[in-house]
Amino acid sequence: MSRVVVDPITRIEGHLKIETEVKDGQVVEAKSTGNLFRGIELILRNRDPRDAQIITQRICGVCPQSHGVAASLNLDNAFDIGGNIPSNGRIIRNLIQGAHVLQDHILHFYHLAALDYVDVTSVAKYEGDNPDLRSVKDFISRGELGPFVPRYEGDYRLPEKINQEATAHYLKAFEVRKIGHEMVSIFSGKIPHSVGIVPGGVTSTPTIDMITAFLWKLRILQEFTDNVYIPDVLGIASVYSDYCAVGTGCGNLLSYGAYDLEDNNPDQTIRQRLFKQGSTSMNLGYKPLDINLINEQVNHSWYDNETSGLHPSQGNTLINFGKKEAYSWLKSPRYSGEVHEVGPLARIAVTYASGDKRVCELVDWALGHLKAPTSALFSVMGRHLARALCAKLLAENLEKWLLELKIGEPCFIDYEMPDESRGFGITEGSRGALGHWIEIKNKRIANYQAIVPTTWNASPRDDSGRPGPIEQAIEGTKVKDKNNPFEIVRIVRSFDPCLACAIH
Amino acid sequence: MVKELPVVWLQAAACTGCSVSLLNTASPTIRNLLVDEVIPGTHINLRFHATVMAGSGEPVIKVIEDTSKKNKLGYVLIIEGAVPDDSEIMFGAIGERGNKPVSMAKRIEEMAQSSLAVLSVGTCASFGGISAAKPNPSGCQPVRTFLESKNIKKPLVNIPGCPPHPDWIVGTVATILLRGLPEADDLDDNLRLKSFYGKLIHENCPRRAYYDEGKFAKKFGDEGCLFELGCKGPITYSDCPTRRWNTHTNWVIGAGAPCNGCTQPEFPDAIAPFYEKLVDVEVGGM
């Protein structure tokens, strides 16, 4: 038996350690440790409830926009205006969140995940005239290779030409995702930490030039998604086809749904959304969402056991560091008592299970291309593929929504803040199901709780000792070379973890 | 011969928003920063940045430990995020040493000691920011206060903003490469470069005329100055109105939202509530 530790796991957001016990080349135990606590839930207490929208975005600088949306839905709900948001306000929220998530998926595949598969040093032999690659070649010839070396060595399987092409795409993707942020900025002022989404709708007012600029920036992301991103994911999945069966995980998937498609429905759990609310498992049967079935367990987390098992509307964050059996700052959220994975795979699988025509078409096409069964979705490559299909769906729908905006119509509805109230806001961040819960007393925040996508995915063992989704995905995996444990980091990164989010 | 300037970028109590903002740099591009001579004759040798670097685990921890030993006084240390307390509870750790986690505070102390200069990127590193907001659950300190408490004296520049504009980060590095470390005169009392943070937002705001004529927006979407909706432009130093964000696409007030004062040492506690009108503040021309 030997201990294999990866600390830090890089090319994710934040501070994550994975500790494993490997016996006869196979992981027998995996532990996921979140390494930074800030206490944003405690910081939110006693503040003006409206400030939650600004402060919760600072939970994460990679996915701030989704926190802005969750906080605003939460406050809409607490202020009892969830059914009154003007169409323009609803649509612009979708445009801001959708553009942000679209660029985030591109960023994840190229800048966070790709270097596990693509060998940048192959550009040393490049003889063509692509200026980006000439520039990388010069860089390599100077001999100082940070930040691309050191790295795990060994399992890079792409042919030289494909490696070089993929490196060019890695560089191109920096430009493309930047344009995605420009799209967000058009309606939301700036990003990271944007300002446009507020309870009641949005602050900005659409004009023709904003719509036109958004459209033509979007076209760049659409083209890149169709002609570069999706082909690259399919290409890497065929060369690393064994990863279509590695990292299966817990097999239960949960989605809160996102991108509101109808006005006047105050109930977020059944409101019509692009991605559907619900849960599913490996049989791809569909179950509707019941948010009363969520709780957070802390017996293996550095919080007081008295606070374990609470629904987030009653949740508490009480530090108890050094507690026996505990090994992480993450809590362990569970749904219906079971371990659930969240993320693009859950969004796609739940929407597929609900019978959505377009999603079924896309999933069947992609799996057909790989000649893989639906069970292949539950894998490292399945997660990358689902993420790319989420990007494709957003790229298609953003254009449709943009053209539904009505110039001159309102984007915001004023409201009276109640003295006392409760609320919740649920949506899908890039990385999965995101929920905020608030309790207001005397027009101040009495309690605020967030359960964030990576809280689910990177959670430690729960009160019954069941490992979290990433831990389960690693356990049982064969590790060929424990000095270069590619398998572990490839599994972890397929979840696109965000630790600042997860612990907050 | 190209000069290599080693840079180590550590993330402490942060959200990675500063790093993502840097990814939005337009000119130079990220490729220019990572692989090209960013100033003719000099290449920034980014040895450690957890979000972009290829390696993981022990080999990358060795990179920072080797840099502090082998490049004594020859590298720039960039800190993103405030420094969490490690006296009783380890609120933040980066990597292991002898199978034990090493606190962020310890890493920053070790790396700062042998560095040429320290840059605090973002409002958390510069002033504590959101990470140190009341009741400061993780005992976060700004980098400046932390280094003083350890008696480490290094040239230090703050680049606040939640997050900072990429031009402020790149511009500060370029200033150092072209002209050397800033003189006392180049910085304000908060160790910010005057070239980026020298003027109040209110001085250059395109809605200033509304303010002067007393036309105030009462709700979002209204024409007028956003002062009564909580705008902190009158007390916030930055060039946002003229620089604009995301390749000069837009900015906060351009989207009809009030400035939330994120470049200030007072952010967020002494500036919030964000959507309430400033009180007890003397505003020019009032």
XYZ file of C-alpha atoms in Angstrom, chain A residues 3 5-15 17 19 35-40 42-44 47-48 50-51 53-55 57-62 107 111-112 115-116 131-132 135-136 139 142 144-152 170-171 174-175 177-178 181-182 185-193 195-198 202-205 217 319 321 329 412 414 444 489 493 500, chain B residues 2 4 11-17 20-21 23-26 29-31 34-37 43 45-61 63 84 88-96 99 101 104 130-138 140 162-163 218-221 245-247 249-252 255-258 260 262 267-269 272-276:
182
model
C 0.130 6.988 -0.269
C -0.931 12.696 -2.851
C -1.564 15.451 -5.348
C -1.350 18.813 -3.570
C -1.968 21.265 -5.072
C -4.254 20.064 -7.840
C -3.590 22.873 -10.317
C -5.585 24.075 -13.356
C -8.750 24.215 -11.308
C -10.062 27.130 -9.292
C -8.676 27.228 -5.772
C -6.995 24.957 -3.301
C -5.667 18.252 -2.253
C -4.917 11.977 -1.105
C -7.849 23.859 1.687
C -9.193 27.398 2.087
C -11.987 28.731 4.310
C -13.099 32.380 4.065
C -16.565 32.254 5.643
C -18.565 34.319 3.145
C -20.755 34.548 8.044
C -19.624 37.759 6.313
C -23.089 38.154 4.776
C -25.828 43.209 5.923
C -28.369 44.821 3.608
C -29.466 43.614 -1.627
C -25.687 43.526 -1.077
C -25.759 40.061 -5.101
C -22.398 41.899 -4.982
C -20.793 39.953 -2.144
C -20.196 37.064 -6.705
C -16.901 37.314 -4.793
C -17.380 33.701 -3.725
C -15.772 32.983 -7.093
C -14.020 34.998 -9.766
C -14.307 32.238 -12.345
C -11.756 28.089 -20.901
C -6.857 26.165 -20.444
C -7.686 23.904 -17.524
C -2.599 20.139 -20.994
C -3.365 16.680 -19.547
C 2.505 33.150 -35.836
C 1.222 31.781 -32.501
C 6.164 32.275 -31.094
C 5.813 29.138 -28.926
C 9.857 30.330 -26.453
C 15.064 29.747 -25.151
C 12.853 28.326 -19.743
C 9.614 26.377 -20.009
C 7.526 27.623 -17.072
C 4.510 27.413 -16.711
C 4.313 24.425 -19.136
C 7.039 22.348 -17.439
C 7.320 20.623 -14.973
C 4.321 18.412 -15.644
C 3.446 14.753 -15.444
C -5.164 26.522 -26.833
C -3.821 29.978 -27.750
C -7.663 32.694 -24.979
C -8.846 35.231 -27.549
C -13.118 33.383 -24.341
C -12.058 37.000 -23.884
C -16.417 38.261 -21.507
C -16.901 41.274 -23.770
C -19.740 43.356 -20.349
C -22.130 44.764 -22.969
C -25.106 44.140 -20.669
C -23.398 43.842 -17.296
C -20.734 46.570 -17.213
C -17.636 44.501 -16.522
C -16.585 40.977 -15.663
C -15.322 39.344 -13.399
C -17.738 40.584 -10.717
C -23.099 44.589 -11.859
C -25.991 44.239 -14.295
C -28.096 41.560 -12.592
C -30.082 42.784 -9.579
C -31.253 44.166 -14.684
C -29.764 47.666 -14.528
C -28.933 48.077 -18.216
C -31.171 49.164 -21.091
C -19.197 38.570 -30.917
C -16.185 26.041 12.715
C -11.198 22.692 13.239
C -13.469 22.606 4.699
C -36.437 46.293 -14.088
C -39.121 48.335 -8.414
C -31.032 42.659 7.369
C -5.793 14.539 -12.255
C -10.385 17.962 -13.843
C -13.395 28.981 -3.656
C 16.784 37.521 -23.703
C 14.362 36.000 -18.012
C -3.073 32.615 -4.504
C -4.097 32.944 -0.880
C -7.581 33.889 0.443
C -8.854 34.756 -3.009
C -11.488 33.829 -5.571
C -9.219 33.752 -8.690
C -11.112 36.770 -10.059
C -9.350 35.737 -14.668
C -9.284 39.497 -15.110
C -6.708 36.649 -18.800
C -8.784 39.463 -20.339
C -5.706 41.507 -21.173
C -6.052 42.797 -24.725
C -2.305 39.427 -25.160
C -1.961 36.418 -22.865
C 0.267 34.764 -25.462
C 3.340 33.893 -21.392
C 5.744 33.188 -24.249
C 6.886 36.422 -25.927
C 9.356 39.097 -24.870
C 10.603 37.544 -21.004
C 9.228 33.574 -16.765
C 5.986 32.641 -14.979
C 7.229 29.734 -12.906
C 4.208 29.220 -10.708
C 0.572 30.098 -11.252
C -1.779 27.409 -9.981
C -4.562 28.187 -12.456
C -2.507 27.978 -15.650
C 0.541 25.810 -14.938
C 0.763 22.335 -16.438
C 2.193 20.494 -13.432
C 0.547 19.459 -10.165
C 1.524 18.288 -6.710
C 5.044 17.922 -5.339
C 6.955 18.814 -8.557
C 5.368 22.278 -8.648
C 5.934 22.883 -4.932
C 9.510 24.896 -8.285
C -5.408 34.012 6.346
C -4.549 28.177 15.796
C -6.640 27.169 12.819
C -5.130 26.553 9.412
C -7.639 28.457 7.281
C -5.539 28.136 4.143
C -2.789 25.773 2.967
C -0.709 25.338 -0.189
C 0.984 21.983 -0.720
C 2.772 19.777 1.779
C 3.397 14.934 4.605
C 0.174 20.914 4.959
C -0.484 30.139 3.066
C -14.038 40.778 0.901
C -11.870 38.079 2.515
C -11.276 40.299 5.557
C -14.805 41.745 5.706
C -16.547 41.768 9.087
C -16.403 39.576 11.125
C -13.265 38.450 9.249
C -13.881 34.763 10.009
C -10.468 33.579 8.789
C -7.289 37.696 6.951
C -12.232 43.658 -7.197
C -10.882 42.548 -9.568
C -34.651 57.109 -8.813
C -34.625 53.530 -10.056
C -32.512 51.399 -12.404
C -33.036 52.321 -16.030
C -13.516 47.284 -19.128
C -13.299 44.114 -21.205
C -11.396 45.519 -24.168
C -16.471 47.532 -24.086
C -18.300 49.032 -21.121
C -17.989 49.837 -17.435
C -20.082 49.715 -14.273
C -24.378 49.487 -17.500
C -26.610 51.748 -15.394
C -25.279 50.409 -12.087
C -23.697 52.373 -9.245
C -19.309 49.934 -5.575
C -13.935 48.245 -5.120
C -14.268 48.160 0.474
C -16.580 46.567 1.496
C -17.341 47.374 5.144
C -21.596 49.230 2.033
C -24.572 49.260 1.856
C -23.888 49.361 -1.862
C -27.338 50.542 -2.921
C -27.735 53.304 -0.290
